[in-house]
Amino acid sequence: MEHNKAPGLDGFSAEFYQCFWDVIKADLVQLFNQLHSEDLDIAR
């Protein structure tokens, strides 16, 4: 995958995640953990 190309509709490229991983890591891990445990209400 090219660094400056977004693979999906969110518009975030691989380069974005690589550059800002230290900033967004905790929030994304928490989000994925809540999704996995079915503890996240995505209907709102």
Short mmCIF file of C-alpha atoms in Angstrom, two decimals:
data_model
loop_
_atom_site.label_atom_id
_atom_site.label_comp_id
_atom_site.label_asym_id
_atom_site.label_seq_id
_atom_site.Cartn_x
_atom_site.Cartn_y
_atom_site.Cartn_z
CA MET A 1 0.00 0.00 0.00
CA GLU A 2 1.29 3.43 -0.84
CA HIS A 3 1.92 5.69 2.13
CA ASN A 4 -0.11 8.63 0.90
CA LYS A 5 -3.15 6.66 -0.29
CA ALA A 6 -6.20 5.95 1.86
CA PRO A 7 -7.35 2.32 1.60
CA GLY A 8 -10.90 3.03 2.75
CA LEU A 9 -13.60 5.62 3.00
CA ASP A 10 -12.28 7.20 6.20
CA GLY A 11 -9.61 9.04 4.22
CA PHE A 12 -6.76 8.19 6.59
CA SER A 13 -3.65 6.89 4.89
CA ALA A 14 -1.14 4.38 6.24
CA GLU A 15 1.26 7.30 6.60
CA PHE A 16 -1.20 9.06 8.94
CA TYR A 17 -1.38 6.04 11.25
CA GLN A 18 2.41 5.63 11.21
CA CYS A 19 3.05 9.29 12.00
CA PHE A 20 0.41 9.67 14.71
CA TRP A 21 0.38 6.16 16.22
CA ASP A 22 1.72 7.36 19.59
CA VAL A 23 -1.12 9.89 19.78
CA ILE A 24 -4.03 7.66 18.70
CA LYS A 25 -2.87 4.23 19.92
CA ALA A 26 -4.60 4.24 23.33
CA ASP A 27 -7.93 5.42 21.91
CA LEU A 28 -7.92 2.89 19.07
CA VAL A 29 -6.98 -0.01 21.34
CA GLN A 30 -9.78 0.99 23.74
CA LEU A 31 -12.24 1.19 20.83
CA PHE A 32 -11.27 -2.24 19.51
CA ASN A 33 -11.45 -3.76 23.00
CA GLN A 34 -14.96 -2.35 23.49
CA LEU A 35 -16.03 -3.65 20.08
CA HIS A 36 -14.60 -7.09 20.86
CA SER A 37 -16.35 -7.29 24.24
CA GLU A 38 -19.58 -5.97 22.67
CA ASP A 39 -19.50 -3.12 25.19
CA LEU A 40 -19.67 -0.32 22.63
CA ASP A 41 -23.01 1.17 21.63
CA ILE A 42 -22.60 2.01 17.94
CA ALA A 43 -26.32 2.65 17.41
CA ARG A 44 -26.14 6.23 18.67
#
